[in-house]
């Protein structure tokens, strides 16, 4: 009886978004009378950072400080339409819509500012600190707040923009069966080291090292946060979680956290991640998405590492001690 | 028949009526309006409801409100000093230790109990201290790092 170490590798090409008859997202941007901007969005932030990334995209496109952008995801029923926060699509699909809406709002902003300053709007720029100024003559400037006030109370104009991003429906080619449901893919490669106890059947993940190619990383902190969380989720899928351990027999299914096991803080190995940025041609500032893909590569990598360690192939998740020991028994019996 | 229960909540004397067998979590959330402890599993397995009772972490979803009578209860709501966040809260932000945020109040209170008792914990002691708190998003590593970071910041202040 001994503990065996093994190493496994897995690669993933992950489609960003999905396409069931088209994949649209919509965003609206408007300025308040005080020159702050509101992005109205139905792409919900469930902790992945949709609001942070939306603020960054809108502020960058408008040319205003990030503090001056508020994101309202209050009601997906009455807000602009979004297919939802899933399929790693938020940053790519909704992000593109936010950029489009912010561009249109900026055009109106510059039009109003041009009227106020009596110049051509093409000669204007934003300084990123809340002012519109004449290119080459920065003394001729107006605060965004003053422009918004003029728009509201003098010019009767709404500084606002509509943004829509659609990946159109992808039809199946009748001759070849080929289709193109998505426009961009993210990529990753992961190396996992494990230790397998051939007496208890327990698998312990010792280390995870991965490289992720995700287009432009709009917010590196959020990216790393999701990738580390995803590594944990992948370990959990691979080794712990199931609602029907003897499917199709429903017996012994867990009903609470006492039975539905997941790795705890003490089960977590060091995670080392390298980010590779190859901007996507059709992404907002080159961004792709990372939401789902980060939970996938640990599963095949762990399966491969187990095989490397003890020479058995486990083909059903999760790779529980029971399955490991049965597979070892079968191997010893020459089956 | 309801009974009265009184205790100190984040330094303020409070009193509430409680149904028989009503939990401390229910009194905090529904009678006193402190919704910072979260109602997760309601059976003591997720840790989201963790509050401190006389400085010790307890699962407020299992503790009867009567048990808090005359004692000192702390929740994450009382942690910040006006607009100034507690070093644990700051470190959780700086280390990206929260995603959906549902486990965060319980995590921070479990961590506070640790740091109050042991200002210079090892990584293993941090892991032990939060082993009763379930997190579904972060993979725990940023939380462990944040708690160690908060300990360093608190030490630098002394």
Short mmCIF file of N, CA, C and O in Angstrom, two decimals, chain A residues 82-182:
data_model
loop_
_atom_site.label_atom_id
_atom_site.label_comp_id
_atom_site.label_asym_id
_atom_site.label_seq_id
_atom_site.Cartn_x
_atom_site.Cartn_y
_atom_site.Cartn_z
N UNK A 82 -31.33 41.27 -22.43
CA UNK A 82 -30.09 40.51 -22.45
C UNK A 82 -30.45 39.04 -22.36
O UNK A 82 -31.38 38.67 -21.64
N UNK A 83 -29.72 38.20 -23.07
CA UNK A 83 -30.01 36.76 -23.01
C UNK A 83 -29.68 36.19 -21.64
O UNK A 83 -30.24 35.19 -21.22
N UNK A 84 -28.73 36.82 -20.94
CA UNK A 84 -28.45 36.38 -19.57
C UNK A 84 -26.97 36.27 -19.27
O UNK A 84 -26.14 36.33 -20.17
N UNK A 85 -26.69 36.13 -17.98
CA UNK A 85 -25.30 35.97 -17.53
C UNK A 85 -24.98 34.48 -17.49
O UNK A 85 -25.14 33.82 -16.46
N UNK A 86 -24.57 33.95 -18.61
CA UNK A 86 -24.20 32.54 -18.70
C UNK A 86 -23.37 32.36 -19.97
O UNK A 86 -23.19 33.31 -20.72
N UNK A 87 -22.87 31.16 -20.18
CA UNK A 87 -22.13 30.83 -21.41
C UNK A 87 -20.91 31.73 -21.61
O UNK A 87 -20.49 31.94 -22.75
N UNK A 88 -20.37 32.27 -20.54
CA UNK A 88 -19.18 33.13 -20.62
C UNK A 88 -19.40 34.31 -21.54
O UNK A 88 -18.47 34.81 -22.16
N UNK A 89 -20.64 34.78 -21.65
CA UNK A 89 -20.99 35.74 -22.69
C UNK A 89 -21.06 37.19 -22.22
O UNK A 89 -21.12 38.12 -23.04
N UNK A 90 -21.10 37.42 -20.91
CA UNK A 90 -21.39 38.76 -20.40
C UNK A 90 -20.45 39.83 -20.93
O UNK A 90 -20.89 40.82 -21.53
N UNK A 91 -19.15 39.64 -20.70
CA UNK A 91 -18.18 40.66 -21.10
C UNK A 91 -18.20 40.87 -22.61
O UNK A 91 -18.17 41.99 -23.09
N UNK A 92 -18.29 39.76 -23.37
CA UNK A 92 -18.21 39.85 -24.82
C UNK A 92 -19.49 40.44 -25.41
O UNK A 92 -19.46 41.47 -26.09
N UNK A 93 -20.62 39.82 -25.15
CA UNK A 93 -21.87 40.25 -25.78
C UNK A 93 -22.38 41.56 -25.18
O UNK A 93 -22.56 42.55 -25.89
N UNK A 94 -22.60 41.57 -23.87
CA UNK A 94 -23.12 42.78 -23.23
C UNK A 94 -22.08 43.89 -23.29
O UNK A 94 -22.41 45.06 -23.48
N UNK A 95 -20.81 43.51 -23.14
CA UNK A 95 -19.75 44.51 -23.19
C UNK A 95 -19.73 45.25 -24.52
O UNK A 95 -19.57 46.47 -24.57
N UNK A 96 -19.91 44.51 -25.63
CA UNK A 96 -19.96 45.17 -26.94
C UNK A 96 -21.15 46.12 -27.03
O UNK A 96 -21.06 47.20 -27.62
N UNK A 97 -22.28 45.73 -26.44
CA UNK A 97 -23.47 46.59 -26.45
C UNK A 97 -23.21 47.86 -25.64
O UNK A 97 -23.62 48.96 -26.03
N UNK A 98 -22.52 47.71 -24.50
CA UNK A 98 -22.20 48.87 -23.66
C UNK A 98 -21.31 49.85 -24.42
O UNK A 98 -21.54 51.06 -24.41
N UNK A 99 -20.30 49.31 -25.11
CA UNK A 99 -19.40 50.18 -25.88
C UNK A 99 -20.18 50.92 -26.96
O UNK A 99 -20.02 52.14 -27.15
N UNK A 100 -21.08 50.21 -27.65
CA UNK A 100 -21.87 50.85 -28.72
C UNK A 100 -22.76 51.95 -28.15
O UNK A 100 -22.86 53.05 -28.72
N UNK A 101 -23.39 51.67 -27.02
CA UNK A 101 -24.27 52.67 -26.41
C UNK A 101 -23.48 53.89 -25.94
O UNK A 101 -23.91 55.04 -26.11
N UNK A 102 -22.32 53.63 -25.36
CA UNK A 102 -21.49 54.73 -24.86
C UNK A 102 -20.98 55.59 -26.02
O UNK A 102 -20.90 56.82 -25.91
N UNK A 103 -20.68 54.95 -27.15
CA UNK A 103 -20.23 55.70 -28.34
C UNK A 103 -21.31 56.66 -28.81
O UNK A 103 -21.05 57.83 -29.09
N UNK A 104 -22.55 56.16 -28.87
CA UNK A 104 -23.65 57.00 -29.35
C UNK A 104 -23.88 58.15 -28.37
O UNK A 104 -24.10 59.30 -28.78
N UNK A 105 -23.82 57.85 -27.07
CA UNK A 105 -24.02 58.91 -26.07
C UNK A 105 -22.91 59.96 -26.17
O UNK A 105 -23.17 61.15 -26.02
N UNK A 106 -21.71 59.50 -26.43
CA UNK A 106 -20.59 60.44 -26.53
C UNK A 106 -20.78 61.39 -27.72
O UNK A 106 -20.44 62.57 -27.63
N UNK A 107 -21.33 60.85 -28.81
CA UNK A 107 -21.60 61.71 -29.97
C UNK A 107 -22.51 62.86 -29.60
O UNK A 107 -22.27 64.02 -29.96
N UNK A 108 -23.58 62.56 -28.86
CA UNK A 108 -24.52 63.62 -28.46
C UNK A 108 -23.83 64.59 -27.51
O UNK A 108 -23.99 65.81 -27.61
N UNK A 109 -23.06 64.03 -26.60
CA UNK A 109 -22.31 64.87 -25.65
C UNK A 109 -21.44 65.89 -26.39
O UNK A 109 -21.44 67.09 -26.08
N UNK A 110 -20.72 65.39 -27.41
CA UNK A 110 -19.83 66.28 -28.16
C UNK A 110 -20.63 67.27 -29.00
O UNK A 110 -20.22 68.43 -29.16
N UNK A 111 -21.79 66.86 -29.53
CA UNK A 111 -22.64 67.78 -30.30
C UNK A 111 -23.08 68.96 -29.44
O UNK A 111 -23.01 70.11 -29.84
N UNK A 112 -23.55 68.63 -28.23
CA UNK A 112 -24.03 69.70 -27.34
C UNK A 112 -22.86 70.60 -26.94
O UNK A 112 -22.98 71.84 -26.96
N UNK A 113 -21.74 69.96 -26.61
CA UNK A 113 -20.57 70.75 -26.22
C UNK A 113 -20.12 71.65 -27.37
O UNK A 113 -19.72 72.80 -27.16
N UNK A 114 -20.23 71.14 -28.61
CA UNK A 114 -19.82 71.92 -29.78
C UNK A 114 -20.71 73.14 -29.94
O UNK A 114 -20.23 74.24 -30.25
N UNK A 115 -22.01 72.96 -29.70
CA UNK A 115 -22.93 74.10 -29.78
C UNK A 115 -22.59 75.14 -28.72
O UNK A 115 -22.57 76.34 -28.99
N UNK A 116 -22.29 74.66 -27.52
CA UNK A 116 -21.98 75.58 -26.43
C UNK A 116 -20.67 76.32 -26.68
O UNK A 116 -20.55 77.50 -26.36
N UNK A 117 -19.69 75.61 -27.22
CA UNK A 117 -18.36 76.22 -27.42
C UNK A 117 -18.22 76.87 -28.81
O UNK A 117 -17.19 77.47 -29.11
N UNK A 118 -19.27 76.68 -29.64
CA UNK A 118 -19.29 77.22 -31.02
C UNK A 118 -18.08 76.73 -31.82
O UNK A 118 -17.31 77.51 -32.39
N UNK A 119 -17.88 75.42 -31.76
CA UNK A 119 -16.83 74.79 -32.57
C UNK A 119 -17.41 73.56 -33.25
O UNK A 119 -18.56 73.17 -33.00
N UNK A 120 -16.61 72.94 -34.12
CA UNK A 120 -17.02 71.70 -34.77
C UNK A 120 -16.85 70.55 -33.78
O UNK A 120 -15.80 70.47 -33.13
N UNK A 121 -17.85 69.65 -33.64
CA UNK A 121 -17.70 68.54 -32.68
C UNK A 121 -16.48 67.68 -32.97
O UNK A 121 -15.93 67.06 -32.05
N UNK A 122 -16.02 67.65 -34.22
CA UNK A 122 -14.85 66.82 -34.55
C UNK A 122 -13.57 67.39 -33.94
O UNK A 122 -12.56 66.72 -33.87
N UNK A 123 -13.64 68.65 -33.52
CA UNK A 123 -12.46 69.28 -32.91
C UNK A 123 -12.44 69.10 -31.39
O UNK A 123 -11.56 69.64 -30.72
N UNK A 124 -13.40 68.36 -30.87
CA UNK A 124 -13.50 68.22 -29.41
C UNK A 124 -12.99 66.87 -28.94
O UNK A 124 -13.04 65.86 -29.66
N UNK A 125 -12.53 66.85 -27.70
CA UNK A 125 -12.13 65.58 -27.08
C UNK A 125 -12.43 65.66 -25.59
O UNK A 125 -12.59 66.74 -25.02
N UNK A 126 -12.52 64.47 -24.96
CA UNK A 126 -12.67 64.44 -23.51
C UNK A 126 -11.32 64.20 -22.87
O UNK A 126 -10.47 63.51 -23.43
N UNK A 127 -11.12 64.80 -21.69
CA UNK A 127 -9.80 64.68 -21.06
C UNK A 127 -9.72 63.51 -20.06
O UNK A 127 -8.69 63.32 -19.42
N UNK A 128 -10.81 62.77 -19.96
CA UNK A 128 -10.80 61.62 -19.04
C UNK A 128 -10.97 62.03 -17.58
O UNK A 128 -11.02 61.19 -16.69
N UNK A 129 -11.06 63.34 -17.33
CA UNK A 129 -11.22 63.81 -15.95
C UNK A 129 -12.50 64.62 -15.79
O UNK A 129 -12.64 65.37 -14.83
N UNK A 130 -13.41 64.46 -16.75
CA UNK A 130 -14.71 65.12 -16.59
C UNK A 130 -14.83 66.43 -17.34
O UNK A 130 -15.71 67.23 -17.04
N UNK A 131 -13.97 66.66 -18.34
CA UNK A 131 -14.05 67.89 -19.13
C UNK A 131 -14.03 67.59 -20.62
O UNK A 131 -13.38 66.64 -21.06
N UNK A 132 -14.75 68.44 -21.39
CA UNK A 132 -14.66 68.42 -22.85
C UNK A 132 -13.83 69.63 -23.24
O UNK A 132 -14.07 70.73 -22.75
N UNK A 133 -12.84 69.43 -24.12
CA UNK A 133 -11.98 70.55 -24.49
C UNK A 133 -11.72 70.54 -25.99
O UNK A 133 -11.88 69.52 -26.68
N UNK A 134 -11.30 71.68 -26.48
CA UNK A 134 -10.94 71.81 -27.89
C UNK A 134 -9.53 71.24 -28.07
O UNK A 134 -8.62 71.59 -27.32
N UNK A 135 -9.41 70.35 -29.05
CA UNK A 135 -8.09 69.74 -29.30
C UNK A 135 -7.08 70.83 -29.60
O UNK A 135 -7.32 71.70 -30.45
N UNK A 136 -5.97 70.80 -28.92
CA UNK A 136 -4.91 71.77 -29.17
C UNK A 136 -5.14 73.10 -28.47
O UNK A 136 -4.26 73.95 -28.48
N UNK A 137 -6.34 73.28 -27.90
CA UNK A 137 -6.61 74.54 -27.17
C UNK A 137 -7.34 74.20 -25.88
O UNK A 137 -8.52 74.49 -25.71
N UNK A 138 -6.64 73.53 -24.97
CA UNK A 138 -7.30 72.97 -23.79
C UNK A 138 -7.93 74.03 -22.88
O UNK A 138 -8.76 73.70 -22.04
N UNK A 139 -7.58 75.28 -23.07
CA UNK A 139 -8.20 76.32 -22.24
C UNK A 139 -9.67 76.49 -22.61
O UNK A 139 -10.48 76.92 -21.78
N UNK A 140 -10.00 76.17 -23.86
CA UNK A 140 -11.42 76.23 -24.27
C UNK A 140 -12.06 74.91 -23.90
O UNK A 140 -11.99 73.93 -24.64
N UNK A 141 -12.67 74.89 -22.75
CA UNK A 141 -13.19 73.63 -22.22
C UNK A 141 -14.46 73.88 -21.44
O UNK A 141 -14.74 74.99 -21.00
N UNK A 142 -15.24 72.81 -21.31
CA UNK A 142 -16.45 72.83 -20.48
C UNK A 142 -16.45 71.54 -19.67
O UNK A 142 -16.00 70.51 -20.16
N UNK A 143 -16.93 71.62 -18.45
CA UNK A 143 -17.05 70.37 -17.71
C UNK A 143 -18.21 69.57 -18.29
O UNK A 143 -19.16 70.13 -18.86
N UNK A 144 -18.11 68.24 -18.15
CA UNK A 144 -19.20 67.37 -18.62
C UNK A 144 -20.49 67.75 -17.91
O UNK A 144 -21.58 67.71 -18.48
N UNK A 145 -20.36 68.17 -16.66
CA UNK A 145 -21.53 68.59 -15.89
C UNK A 145 -22.21 69.79 -16.56
O UNK A 145 -23.43 69.81 -16.74
N UNK A 146 -21.42 70.77 -16.98
CA UNK A 146 -21.98 71.95 -17.64
C UNK A 146 -22.63 71.56 -18.97
O UNK A 146 -23.68 72.11 -19.34
N UNK A 147 -22.01 70.63 -19.69
CA UNK A 147 -22.59 70.19 -20.96
C UNK A 147 -23.94 69.51 -20.70
O UNK A 147 -24.93 69.75 -21.39
N UNK A 148 -23.98 68.67 -19.64
CA UNK A 148 -25.22 67.98 -19.31
C UNK A 148 -26.30 68.97 -18.89
O UNK A 148 -27.48 68.83 -19.26
N UNK A 149 -25.91 69.99 -18.15
CA UNK A 149 -26.86 71.02 -17.74
C UNK A 149 -27.42 71.74 -18.97
O UNK A 149 -28.63 71.96 -19.08
N UNK A 150 -26.52 72.08 -19.88
CA UNK A 150 -26.95 72.78 -21.11
C UNK A 150 -27.89 71.90 -21.92
O UNK A 150 -28.91 72.37 -22.45
N UNK A 151 -27.55 70.61 -22.02
CA UNK A 151 -28.38 69.69 -22.79
C UNK A 151 -29.79 69.61 -22.19
O UNK A 151 -30.79 69.65 -22.90
N UNK A 152 -29.84 69.51 -20.87
CA UNK A 152 -31.13 69.32 -20.22
C UNK A 152 -31.97 70.60 -20.24
O UNK A 152 -33.14 70.58 -20.62
N UNK A 153 -31.37 71.71 -19.81
CA UNK A 153 -32.18 72.88 -19.50
C UNK A 153 -32.19 73.94 -20.61
O UNK A 153 -33.04 74.82 -20.62
N UNK A 154 -31.24 73.84 -21.56
CA UNK A 154 -31.17 74.85 -22.60
C UNK A 154 -31.48 74.29 -23.98
O UNK A 154 -32.26 74.84 -24.73
N UNK A 155 -30.89 73.14 -24.26
CA UNK A 155 -30.98 72.61 -25.63
C UNK A 155 -32.08 71.56 -25.79
O UNK A 155 -32.41 71.18 -26.91
N UNK A 156 -32.57 71.06 -24.67
CA UNK A 156 -33.63 70.05 -24.76
C UNK A 156 -33.16 68.78 -25.43
O UNK A 156 -33.87 68.17 -26.23
N UNK A 157 -31.95 68.37 -25.11
CA UNK A 157 -31.40 67.16 -25.73
C UNK A 157 -31.09 66.11 -24.68
O UNK A 157 -30.67 66.44 -23.57
N UNK A 158 -31.29 64.87 -25.03
CA UNK A 158 -30.95 63.76 -24.14
C UNK A 158 -29.59 63.22 -24.54
O UNK A 158 -29.41 62.71 -25.66
N UNK A 159 -28.63 63.34 -23.64
CA UNK A 159 -27.30 62.76 -23.91
C UNK A 159 -27.41 61.27 -23.61
O UNK A 159 -27.31 60.84 -22.46
N UNK A 160 -27.70 60.51 -24.64
CA UNK A 160 -27.94 59.09 -24.40
C UNK A 160 -27.57 58.29 -25.64
O UNK A 160 -27.41 58.83 -26.73
N UNK A 161 -27.42 57.00 -25.43
CA UNK A 161 -27.04 56.14 -26.54
C UNK A 161 -27.64 54.75 -26.39
O UNK A 161 -27.87 54.28 -25.29
N UNK A 162 -27.90 54.13 -27.55
CA UNK A 162 -28.43 52.77 -27.58
C UNK A 162 -27.34 51.84 -28.09
O UNK A 162 -26.66 52.18 -29.06
N UNK A 163 -27.21 50.71 -27.46
CA UNK A 163 -26.21 49.75 -27.93
C UNK A 163 -26.84 48.38 -28.11
O UNK A 163 -27.63 47.93 -27.28
N UNK A 164 -26.51 47.76 -29.22
CA UNK A 164 -27.04 46.43 -29.48
C UNK A 164 -25.90 45.61 -30.04
O UNK A 164 -25.16 46.07 -30.90
N UNK A 165 -25.74 44.40 -29.53
CA UNK A 165 -24.77 43.51 -30.14
C UNK A 165 -25.46 42.18 -30.40
O UNK A 165 -26.16 41.65 -29.54
N UNK A 166 -25.31 41.72 -31.62
CA UNK A 166 -25.99 40.48 -32.01
C UNK A 166 -25.01 39.57 -32.74
O UNK A 166 -24.37 39.98 -33.70
N UNK A 167 -24.90 38.36 -32.24
CA UNK A 167 -24.28 37.31 -33.05
C UNK A 167 -25.44 36.64 -33.77
O UNK A 167 -26.31 36.05 -33.13
N UNK A 168 -25.51 36.83 -35.12
CA UNK A 168 -26.72 36.38 -35.83
C UNK A 168 -26.88 34.87 -35.80
O UNK A 168 -25.92 34.13 -35.56
N UNK A 169 -28.12 34.41 -36.05
CA UNK A 169 -28.37 32.96 -36.06
C UNK A 169 -27.42 32.26 -37.04
O UNK A 169 -27.14 32.79 -38.11
N UNK A 170 -26.93 31.12 -36.62
CA UNK A 170 -26.02 30.38 -37.48
C UNK A 170 -26.76 29.17 -38.03
O UNK A 170 -27.17 28.29 -37.29
N UNK A 171 -26.95 29.17 -39.36
CA UNK A 171 -27.64 28.05 -39.98
C UNK A 171 -26.66 26.92 -40.28
O UNK A 171 -25.49 27.15 -40.55
N UNK A 172 -27.20 25.72 -40.26
CA UNK A 172 -26.38 24.56 -40.58
C UNK A 172 -26.26 24.44 -42.10
O UNK A 172 -27.25 24.51 -42.82
N UNK A 173 -25.03 24.28 -42.56
CA UNK A 173 -24.83 24.05 -43.99
C UNK A 173 -25.40 22.68 -44.35
O UNK A 173 -24.96 21.66 -43.80
N UNK A 174 -26.39 22.63 -45.28
CA UNK A 174 -27.05 21.34 -45.56
C UNK A 174 -26.10 20.30 -46.16
O UNK A 174 -26.32 19.11 -46.01
N UNK A 175 -25.06 20.74 -46.82
CA UNK A 175 -24.13 19.79 -47.45
C UNK A 175 -23.14 19.21 -46.44
O UNK A 175 -22.88 18.01 -46.42
N UNK A 176 -22.59 20.09 -45.62
CA UNK A 176 -21.50 19.64 -44.74
C UNK A 176 -21.92 19.48 -43.28
O UNK A 176 -21.21 18.85 -42.49
N UNK A 177 -23.04 20.09 -42.89
CA UNK A 177 -23.44 20.05 -41.48
C UNK A 177 -22.70 21.08 -40.64
O UNK A 177 -22.91 21.18 -39.43
N UNK A 178 -21.83 21.86 -41.27
CA UNK A 178 -21.04 22.82 -40.51
C UNK A 178 -21.88 24.02 -40.11
O UNK A 178 -22.82 24.41 -40.80
N UNK A 179 -21.56 24.59 -38.96
CA UNK A 179 -22.16 25.86 -38.56
C UNK A 179 -21.14 26.65 -37.76
O UNK A 179 -20.09 26.12 -37.39
N UNK A 180 -21.45 27.92 -37.54
CA UNK A 180 -20.52 28.78 -36.82
C UNK A 180 -21.30 29.51 -35.72
O UNK A 180 -21.63 30.68 -35.87
N UNK A 181 -21.59 28.79 -34.66
CA UNK A 181 -22.45 29.39 -33.64
C UNK A 181 -21.78 30.49 -32.84
O UNK A 181 -22.47 31.31 -32.25
N UNK A 182 -20.47 30.50 -32.77
CA UNK A 182 -19.80 31.53 -31.98
C UNK A 182 -18.76 32.22 -32.84
O UNK A 182 -18.37 31.73 -33.90
#
